[in-house]
PDB file of C-alpha atoms and ligand atoms in Angstrom:
ATOM      1  CA  MET A 835     -20.245   2.268 -27.140  1.00  0.00           C
ATOM      2  CA  ALA A 836     -16.297   1.481 -26.563  1.00  0.00           C
ATOM      3  CA  LYS A 837     -14.211   2.349 -23.345  1.00  0.00           C
ATOM      4  CA  ILE A 838     -11.110   4.799 -23.427  1.00  0.00           C
ATOM      5  CA  ILE A 839      -8.686   5.480 -20.721  1.00  0.00           C
ATOM      6  CA  THR A 840      -5.626   7.553 -21.868  1.00  0.00           C
ATOM      7  CA  LEU A 841      -2.334   7.429 -20.163  1.00  0.00           C
ATOM      8  CA  ASP A 842      -0.098  10.675 -21.735  1.00  0.00           C
ATOM      9  CA  GLY A 843       3.090  11.806 -20.243  1.00  0.00           C
ATOM     10  CA  PRO A 844       6.950  12.066 -20.656  1.00  0.00           C
ATOM     11  CA  ALA A 845       8.911   9.380 -21.407  1.00  0.00           C
ATOM     12  CA  GLY A 846      10.231   7.583 -18.434  1.00  0.00           C
ATOM     13  CA  ALA A 847       6.895   7.759 -16.602  1.00  0.00           C
ATOM     14  CA  GLY A 848       6.401   4.585 -16.601  1.00  0.00           C
ATOM     15  CA  LYS A 849       3.383   5.098 -18.700  1.00  0.00           C
ATOM     16  CA  SER A 850       3.849   1.195 -21.237  1.00  0.00           C
ATOM     17  CA  SER A 851       4.276  -0.743 -18.472  1.00  0.00           C
ATOM     18  CA  THR A 852       1.193   0.796 -16.424  1.00  0.00           C
ATOM     19  CA  ALA A 853      -0.892   1.147 -19.210  1.00  0.00           C
ATOM     20  CA  ARG A 854       0.206  -3.135 -20.041  1.00  0.00           C
ATOM     21  CA  GLN A 855      -0.960  -3.854 -16.562  1.00  0.00           C
ATOM     22  CA  LEU A 856      -4.076  -1.565 -16.938  1.00  0.00           C
ATOM     23  CA  ALA A 857      -5.059  -3.383 -19.618  1.00  0.00           C
ATOM     24  CA  ALA A 858      -4.498  -6.656 -18.713  1.00  0.00           C
ATOM     25  CA  ARG A 859      -6.338  -6.146 -15.256  1.00  0.00           C
ATOM     26  CA  LEU A 860      -9.145  -4.831 -17.399  1.00  0.00           C
ATOM     27  CA  GLY A 861      -9.368  -7.424 -19.371  1.00  0.00           C
ATOM     28  CA  TRP A 862      -8.796  -4.287 -22.529  1.00  0.00           C
ATOM     29  CA  CYS A 863      -6.741  -3.405 -25.722  1.00  0.00           C
ATOM     30  CA  TYR A 864      -3.350  -1.962 -24.709  1.00  0.00           C
ATOM     31  CA  MET A 865      -2.340   0.582 -27.170  1.00  0.00           C
ATOM     32  CA  ASP A 866       1.165   2.074 -27.508  1.00  0.00           C
ATOM     33  CA  THR A 867       0.903   5.229 -29.904  1.00  0.00           C
ATOM     34  CA  GLY A 868       4.666   6.245 -28.977  1.00  0.00           C
ATOM     35  CA  ALA A 869       4.973   2.559 -31.108  1.00  0.00           C
ATOM     36  CA  MET A 870       3.075   3.398 -33.862  1.00  0.00           C
ATOM     37  CA  TYR A 871       4.911   6.373 -34.856  1.00  0.00           C
ATOM     38  CA  ARG A 872       8.593   4.786 -34.354  1.00  0.00           C
ATOM     39  CA  ALA A 873       6.986   2.012 -37.034  1.00  0.00           C
ATOM     40  CA  VAL A 874       6.234   5.256 -39.778  1.00  0.00           C
ATOM     41  CA  ALA A 875       9.724   5.925 -39.176  1.00  0.00           C
ATOM     42  CA  LEU A 876      11.293   2.802 -39.878  1.00  0.00           C
ATOM     43  CA  ALA A 877       8.973   2.405 -42.788  1.00  0.00           C
ATOM     44  CA  ALA A 878      10.466   5.364 -43.646  1.00  0.00           C
ATOM     45  CA  LEU A 879      13.811   4.832 -43.478  1.00  0.00           C
ATOM     46  CA  ASN A 880      13.063   1.570 -45.640  1.00  0.00           C
ATOM     47  CA  ARG A 881      11.358   2.904 -47.995  1.00  0.00           C
ATOM     48  CA  GLY A 882      13.447   5.800 -48.793  1.00  0.00           C
ATOM     49  CA  VAL A 883      11.022   8.584 -47.870  1.00  0.00           C
ATOM     50  CA  SER A 884      12.381  11.478 -46.260  1.00  0.00           C
ATOM     51  CA  LEU A 885      12.307  12.372 -42.839  1.00  0.00           C
ATOM     52  CA  THR A 886      11.720  16.008 -44.051  1.00  0.00           C
ATOM     53  CA  ASP A 887       8.985  15.156 -46.811  1.00  0.00           C
ATOM     54  CA  GLN A 888       5.578  16.047 -44.399  1.00  0.00           C
ATOM     55  CA  LEU A 889       3.599  15.242 -46.863  1.00  0.00           C
ATOM     56  CA  LYS A 890       4.888  11.717 -48.200  1.00  0.00           C
ATOM     57  CA  LEU A 891       5.513  10.801 -44.388  1.00  0.00           C
ATOM     58  CA  ALA A 892       1.502  10.859 -44.167  1.00  0.00           C
ATOM     59  CA  ALA A 893       0.312   9.741 -47.195  1.00  0.00           C
ATOM     60  CA  LEU A 894       2.976   6.457 -45.909  1.00  0.00           C
ATOM     61  CA  ALA A 895       1.179   6.854 -42.630  1.00  0.00           C
ATOM     62  CA  GLY A 896      -2.066   6.178 -43.701  1.00  0.00           C
ATOM     63  CA  VAL A 897      -1.274   3.378 -45.858  1.00  0.00           C
ATOM     64  CA  LEU A 898       0.618   1.247 -43.317  1.00  0.00           C
ATOM     65  CA  GLY A 899      -1.066  -2.078 -41.632  1.00  0.00           C
ATOM     66  CA  ILE A 900       0.062  -1.110 -38.039  1.00  0.00           C
ATOM     67  CA  SER A 901      -1.264  -3.728 -35.857  1.00  0.00           C
ATOM     68  CA  PHE A 902      -0.542  -4.888 -32.117  1.00  0.00           C
ATOM     69  CA  SER A 903      -0.674  -8.546 -31.909  1.00  0.00           C
ATOM     70  CA  GLU A 904       0.626 -10.476 -28.253  1.00  0.00           C
ATOM     71  CA  GLY A 905       2.329  -7.541 -27.111  1.00  0.00           C
ATOM     72  CA  ARG A 906       4.432  -7.229 -30.376  1.00  0.00           C
ATOM     73  CA  VAL A 907       4.128  -4.584 -32.569  1.00  0.00           C
ATOM     74  CA  LEU A 908       3.275  -5.695 -36.520  1.00  0.00           C
ATOM     75  CA  LEU A 909       4.116  -3.362 -39.031  1.00  0.00           C
ATOM     76  CA  ASP A 910       2.228  -5.028 -42.521  1.00  0.00           C
ATOM     77  CA  GLY A 911       2.375  -8.279 -40.488  1.00  0.00           C
ATOM     78  CA  GLU A 912       5.996  -8.420 -39.782  1.00  0.00           C
ATOM     79  CA  ASP A 913       7.774  -8.219 -36.204  1.00  0.00           C
ATOM     80  CA  VAL A 914       9.435  -4.832 -35.629  1.00  0.00           C
ATOM     81  CA  SER A 915       9.219  -4.562 -31.957  1.00  0.00           C
ATOM     82  CA  ALA A 916      12.677  -4.423 -31.327  1.00  0.00           C
ATOM     83  CA  GLU A 917      13.842  -2.532 -34.640  1.00  0.00           C
ATOM     84  CA  ILE A 918      11.732   0.372 -33.464  1.00  0.00           C
ATOM     85  CA  ARG A 919      13.534   0.649 -29.876  1.00  0.00           C
ATOM     86  CA  THR A 920      16.929   1.268 -31.627  1.00  0.00           C
ATOM     87  CA  GLU A 921      18.385   4.471 -31.151  1.00  0.00           C
ATOM     88  CA  ARG A 922      17.931   4.913 -35.006  1.00  0.00           C
ATOM     89  CA  ILE A 923      14.472   4.887 -34.860  1.00  0.00           C
ATOM     90  CA  THR A 924      14.244   6.805 -31.766  1.00  0.00           C
ATOM     91  CA  THR A 925      16.248   9.643 -33.770  1.00  0.00           C
ATOM     92  CA  ALA A 926      14.083   9.296 -36.664  1.00  0.00           C
ATOM     93  CA  THR A 927      11.063   9.417 -35.401  1.00  0.00           C
ATOM     94  CA  ARG A 928      11.291  13.008 -33.604  1.00  0.00           C
ATOM     95  CA  PRO A 929      10.746  14.638 -37.349  1.00  0.00           C
ATOM     96  CA  VAL A 930       7.761  12.078 -37.740  1.00  0.00           C
ATOM     97  CA  ALA A 931       5.889  13.012 -34.651  1.00  0.00           C
ATOM     98  CA  ASP A 932       6.718  16.406 -35.349  1.00  0.00           C
ATOM     99  CA  ALA A 933       4.592  16.829 -38.820  1.00  0.00           C
ATOM    100  CA  PRO A 934       1.252  18.005 -38.161  1.00  0.00           C
ATOM    101  CA  PRO A 935       0.016  15.858 -41.481  1.00  0.00           C
ATOM    102  CA  VAL A 936       1.541  13.023 -39.748  1.00  0.00           C
ATOM    103  CA  ARG A 937      -0.334  13.940 -36.672  1.00  0.00           C
ATOM    104  CA  GLU A 938      -3.518  13.376 -38.545  1.00  0.00           C
ATOM    105  CA  ALA A 939      -3.318  10.752 -40.555  1.00  0.00           C
ATOM    106  CA  MET A 940      -2.140   9.093 -36.612  1.00  0.00           C
ATOM    107  CA  LYS A 941      -5.208  10.559 -34.970  1.00  0.00           C
ATOM    108  CA  GLN A 942      -7.172   9.550 -37.036  1.00  0.00           C
ATOM    109  CA  LEU A 943      -5.892   5.911 -37.620  1.00  0.00           C
ATOM    110  CA  GLN A 944      -5.506   5.836 -33.446  1.00  0.00           C
ATOM    111  CA  ARG A 945      -9.550   6.851 -33.768  1.00  0.00           C
ATOM    112  CA  ARG A 946     -10.306   3.715 -35.524  1.00  0.00           C
ATOM    113  CA  MET A 947      -8.470   1.163 -34.105  1.00  0.00           C
ATOM    114  CA  ALA A 948     -10.164   2.502 -30.336  1.00  0.00           C
ATOM    115  CA  GLU A 949     -13.485   2.162 -32.584  1.00  0.00           C
ATOM    116  CA  GLU A 950     -15.283  -1.004 -31.258  1.00  0.00           C
ATOM    117  CA  LEU A 951     -12.740  -1.973 -28.786  1.00  0.00           C
ATOM    118  CA  ASN A 952     -12.236  -1.029 -25.183  1.00  0.00           C
ATOM    119  CA  VAL A 953      -8.235   0.175 -24.865  1.00  0.00           C
ATOM    120  CA  VAL A 954      -6.331   2.021 -22.543  1.00  0.00           C
ATOM    121  CA  THR A 955      -3.720   3.845 -24.625  1.00  0.00           C
ATOM    122  CA  GLU A 956      -0.712   5.844 -24.308  1.00  0.00           C
ATOM    123  CA  GLY A 957       1.166   9.073 -25.256  1.00  0.00           C
ATOM    124  CA  ARG A 958       1.782  12.452 -25.439  1.00  0.00           C
ATOM    125  CA  ASP A 959      -1.488  13.643 -26.757  1.00  0.00           C
ATOM    126  CA  GLN A 960      -4.289  10.982 -26.135  1.00  0.00           C
ATOM    127  CA  GLY A 961      -5.920  13.187 -23.470  1.00  0.00           C
ATOM    128  CA  SER A 962      -5.795  16.922 -25.081  1.00  0.00           C
ATOM    129  CA  VAL A 963      -5.846  16.089 -28.902  1.00  0.00           C
ATOM    130  CA  VAL A 964      -7.054  12.182 -29.866  1.00  0.00           C
ATOM    131  CA  PHE A 965      -9.486  11.289 -27.025  1.00  0.00           C
ATOM    132  CA  PRO A 966     -11.112  14.128 -25.904  1.00  0.00           C
ATOM    133  CA  GLY A 967     -14.274  12.432 -24.770  1.00  0.00           C
ATOM    134  CA  ALA A 968     -12.192   9.695 -22.722  1.00  0.00           C
ATOM    135  CA  ALA A 969     -13.612   8.175 -19.793  1.00  0.00           C
ATOM    136  CA  LEU A 970     -10.489   8.179 -17.749  1.00  0.00           C
ATOM    137  CA  LYS A 971      -7.681  10.672 -18.438  1.00  0.00           C
ATOM    138  CA  ILE A 972      -4.200  10.024 -16.708  1.00  0.00           C
ATOM    139  CA  PHE A 973      -0.989  12.294 -16.947  1.00  0.00           C
ATOM    140  CA  LEU A 974       2.201   9.763 -15.449  1.00  0.00           C
ATOM    141  CA  GLU A 975       4.951  12.492 -14.285  1.00  0.00           C
ATOM    142  CA  ALA A 976       7.534  11.583 -12.250  1.00  0.00           C
ATOM    143  CA  SER A 977      10.778  13.993 -11.146  1.00  0.00           C
ATOM    144  CA  PRO A 978      13.694  13.674 -13.890  1.00  0.00           C
ATOM    145  CA  GLU A 979      16.301  12.095 -11.823  1.00  0.00           C
ATOM    146  CA  GLU A 980      13.447   9.589 -10.536  1.00  0.00           C
ATOM    147  CA  ARG A 981      12.472   8.654 -14.433  1.00  0.00           C
ATOM    148  CA  ALA A 982      16.426   8.403 -15.601  1.00  0.00           C
ATOM    149  CA  HIS A 983      17.370   6.339 -12.561  1.00  0.00           C
ATOM    150  CA  ARG A 984      14.562   4.059 -13.787  1.00  0.00           C
ATOM    151  CA  ARG A 985      16.073   4.110 -17.372  1.00  0.00           C
ATOM    152  CA  HIS A 986      19.773   3.776 -15.923  1.00  0.00           C
ATOM    153  CA  ARG A 987      18.457   0.158 -13.764  1.00  0.00           C
ATOM    154  CA  GLN A 988      15.968  -0.485 -16.952  1.00  0.00           C
ATOM    155  CA  GLN A 989      19.109  -0.507 -19.213  1.00  0.00           C
ATOM    156  CA  THR A 990      21.450  -1.689 -16.743  1.00  0.00           C
ATOM    157  CA  ASN A 991      18.593  -4.406 -16.059  1.00  0.00           C
ATOM    158  CA  GLN A 992      18.706  -5.697 -19.919  1.00  0.00           C
ATOM    159  CA  ALA A 993      22.266  -5.640 -21.432  1.00  0.00           C
ATOM    160  CA  GLY A 994      24.302  -3.226 -19.271  1.00  0.00           C
ATOM    161  CA  PRO A 995      24.555   0.744 -18.368  1.00  0.00           C
ATOM    162  CA  ALA A 996      24.707   2.224 -21.910  1.00  0.00           C
ATOM    163  CA  ALA A 997      25.108   5.734 -20.791  1.00  0.00           C
ATOM    164  CA  THR A 998      25.229   7.046 -17.239  1.00  0.00           C
ATOM    165  CA  VAL A 999      22.816   8.533 -15.201  1.00  0.00           C
ATOM    166  CA  GLU A1000      24.005  12.345 -16.178  1.00  0.00           C
ATOM    167  CA  GLU A1001      23.766  11.040 -19.908  1.00  0.00           C
ATOM    168  CA  ILE A1002      20.256   9.867 -19.839  1.00  0.00           C
ATOM    169  CA  LEU A1003      18.863  12.665 -18.237  1.00  0.00           C
ATOM    170  CA  GLN A1004      20.444  15.238 -20.508  1.00  0.00           C
ATOM    171  CA  ALA A1005      18.930  13.513 -23.563  1.00  0.00           C
ATOM    172  CA  GLN A1006      15.839  13.136 -21.521  1.00  0.00           C
ATOM    173  CA  THR A1007      15.496  16.583 -20.676  1.00  0.00           C
ATOM    174  CA  ARG A1008      16.177  17.495 -24.713  1.00  0.00           C
ATOM    175  CA  ARG A1009      13.544  15.111 -25.605  1.00  0.00           C
ATOM    176  CA  ASP A1010      10.974  16.679 -23.110  1.00  0.00           C
ATOM    177  CA  GLU A1011      11.551  19.882 -24.587  1.00  0.00           C
ATOM    178  CA  GLY A1012      10.866  18.812 -28.128  1.00  0.00           C
ATOM    179  CA  ASP A1013       7.890  17.267 -27.137  1.00  0.00           C
ATOM    180  CA  ARG A1014       6.501  20.056 -25.126  1.00  0.00           C
ATOM    181  CA  ALA A1015       7.505  22.699 -27.738  1.00  0.00           C
ATOM    182  CA  ARG A1016       5.744  20.715 -30.814  1.00  0.00           C
ATOM    183  CA  PRO A1017       3.610  22.742 -32.357  1.00  0.00           C
ATOM    184  CA  VAL A1018       0.592  20.292 -32.807  1.00  0.00           C
ATOM    185  CA  GLY A1019      -0.026  17.595 -30.129  1.00  0.00           C
ATOM    186  CA  ALA A1020       2.119  19.232 -28.028  1.00  0.00           C
ATOM    187  CA  MET A1021       2.477  16.968 -24.973  1.00  0.00           C
ATOM    188  CA  ARG A1022       0.230  18.343 -21.817  1.00  0.00           C
ATOM    189  CA  ALA A1023      -2.328  17.344 -19.659  1.00  0.00           C
ATOM    190  CA  ALA A1024      -6.300  17.600 -21.152  1.00  0.00           C
ATOM    191  CA  GLU A1025      -7.933  19.521 -18.293  1.00  0.00           C
ATOM    192  CA  ASP A1026      -9.660  17.163 -17.307  1.00  0.00           C
ATOM    193  CA  ALA A1027      -6.976  14.664 -16.704  1.00  0.00           C
ATOM    194  CA  ILE A1028      -6.179  13.157 -13.312  1.00  0.00           C
ATOM    195  CA  VAL A1029      -2.279  14.021 -13.295  1.00  0.00           C
ATOM    196  CA  LEU A1030      -0.075  11.710 -10.665  1.00  0.00           C
ATOM    197  CA  ASN A1031       3.230  12.266  -9.623  1.00  0.00           C
ATOM    198  CA  THR A1032       4.725   8.377  -9.779  1.00  0.00           C
ATOM    199  CA  ASP A1033       7.803   9.613  -7.434  1.00  0.00           C
ATOM    200  CA  GLY A1034       8.385   6.860  -5.075  1.00  0.00           C
ATOM    201  CA  LEU A1035       5.604   4.310  -6.004  1.00  0.00           C
ATOM    202  CA  SER A1036       6.172   1.036  -7.063  1.00  0.00           C
ATOM    203  CA  LEU A1037       4.627  -0.582 -10.721  1.00  0.00           C
ATOM    204  CA  GLU A1038       2.267  -1.829  -8.878  1.00  0.00           C
ATOM    205  CA  GLU A1039       0.881   0.878  -6.864  1.00  0.00           C
ATOM    206  CA  VAL A1040       0.491   3.389 -10.261  1.00  0.00           C
ATOM    207  CA  VAL A1041      -2.101   0.387 -11.327  1.00  0.00           C
ATOM    208  CA  GLU A1042      -3.960  -0.157  -8.387  1.00  0.00           C
ATOM    209  CA  ARG A1043      -4.338   3.693  -7.848  1.00  0.00           C
ATOM    210  CA  ILE A1044      -5.492   3.993 -11.717  1.00  0.00           C
ATOM    211  CA  PHE A1045      -7.757   0.705 -11.438  1.00  0.00           C
ATOM    212  CA  THR A1046      -9.368   2.367  -8.242  1.00  0.00           C
ATOM    213  CA  LEU A1047      -9.937   5.577 -10.084  1.00  0.00           C
ATOM    214  CA  ALA A1048     -11.399   3.604 -13.019  1.00  0.00           C
ATOM    215  CA  GLN A1049     -13.619   1.415 -10.487  1.00  0.00           C
ATOM    216  CA  SER A1050     -15.251   4.565  -9.428  1.00  0.00           C
ATOM    217  CA  ARG A1051     -15.845   5.229 -12.755  1.00  0.00           C
ATOM    218  CA  GLY A1052     -18.049   2.336 -13.263  1.00  0.00           C
ATOM    219  CA  LEU A1053     -15.240   1.476 -16.115  1.00  0.00           C
ATOM    220  CA  ALA A1054     -14.315  -2.059 -13.864  1.00  0.00           C
ATOM    221  CA  ALA A1055     -16.261  -4.298 -11.998  1.00  0.00           C
ATOM    222  CA  THR A1056     -16.246  -3.234  -8.013  1.00  0.00           C
ATOM    223  CA  PRO A1057     -15.814  -5.837  -5.842  1.00  0.00           C
ATOM    224  CA  GLU A1058     -19.129  -7.239  -4.453  1.00  0.00           C
ATOM    225  CA  PRO A1059     -18.896  -5.689  -0.588  1.00  0.00           C
ATOM    226  CA  SER A1060     -17.979  -8.322   1.776  1.00  0.00           C
ATOM    227  CA  PRO A1061     -20.930  -9.490   4.319  1.00  0.00           C
ATOM    228  CA  SER A1062     -19.675  -8.101   7.423  1.00  0.00           C
ATOM    229  CA  GLU A1063     -20.541  -4.550   5.411  1.00  0.00           C
ATOM    230  CA  MET A1064     -23.676  -5.224   3.747  1.00  0.00           C
ATOM    231  CA  PRO A1065     -26.314  -3.032   5.386  1.00  0.00           C
TER     232      PRO A1065
HETATM  233  O1   DC B 850       6.908   6.594 -26.049  1.00  0.00           O
HETATM  234  P1   DC B 850       7.748   6.715 -27.439  1.00  0.00           P
HETATM  235  O2   DC B 850       9.225   7.326 -26.614  1.00  0.00           O
HETATM  236  O3   DC B 850       7.996   5.277 -27.586  1.00  0.00           O
HETATM  237  O4   DC B 850       7.389   7.802 -28.498  1.00  0.00           O
HETATM  238  C1   DC B 850       8.305   7.659 -29.509  1.00  0.00           C
HETATM  239  C2   DC B 850       8.503   9.364 -29.781  1.00  0.00           C
HETATM  240  O5   DC B 850       7.189   9.232 -30.596  1.00  0.00           O
HETATM  241  C3   DC B 850       8.371  10.362 -29.366  1.00  0.00           C
HETATM  242  O6   DC B 850       9.636  11.454 -29.937  1.00  0.00           O
HETATM  243  C4   DC B 850       7.336  10.913 -28.762  1.00  0.00           C
HETATM  244  C5   DC B 850       6.162  10.546 -29.707  1.00  0.00           C
HETATM  245  N1   DC B 850       5.312  10.511 -29.580  1.00  0.00           N
HETATM  246  C6   DC B 850       4.242  11.975 -29.842  1.00  0.00           C
HETATM  247  O7   DC B 850       4.405  12.887 -30.266  1.00  0.00           O
HETATM  248  N2   DC B 850       2.950  11.633 -29.982  1.00  0.00           N
HETATM  249  C7   DC B 850       2.468  10.304 -29.130  1.00  0.00           C
HETATM  250  N3   DC B 850       1.119  10.099 -28.724  1.00  0.00           N
HETATM  251  C8   DC B 850       3.224   9.250 -28.878  1.00  0.00           C
HETATM  252  C9   DC B 850       4.567   9.763 -29.009  1.00  0.00           C
END
């Protein structure tokens, strides 16, 4: 039986980096479900499918070839990793992710992808809806201010600051509200999720904490006790 660890939470809480590093440490696959919704939005724009036609969007989601390879996102074999992160696609993804028929199609696809593999999956509804039986569910949180500062630092490191912290904070608040208000697949911690606030923690510390939890649930090899600890 494949094993699943879910990592949900708002944008900017550090989910992607954490999930990627955790998966590498465990030797498991990493599934970025936000990238999957983004890929559907990109395909819809490319093929002229209206973003308001929920049934056509769902049909499209059902036939697309979305896969992950060496940290890249492939859409029907083409590397779309950079394109799906553009502002245009971020905006187009919102109605796609809001559409209940699309979410149903994505749930089926995500379950199929995780059928035979051990997976660390990251999104908004992975613990609450898609993998209710996951072996470990984490809900990552951070204060809005810290998340906005992190995003600002990230942008500065990449191409120079495109927006002020205040602007990032405003856009982030709008996205959070949209993610929480979605009628199907709203962002929320599953009842049995462990809520981890990452304020003031480094990425390494967050990964270490989750790895230790995974070990305590028998999901990762536990190091042999050193001889001095032997009974
Ligand atoms: O995590 P992200 O920013 O790449 O997500 C892109 C969009 O998809 C965002 O609007 C939230 C949405 N999303 C979702 O509704 N459910 C998921 N499991 C993952 C992402």
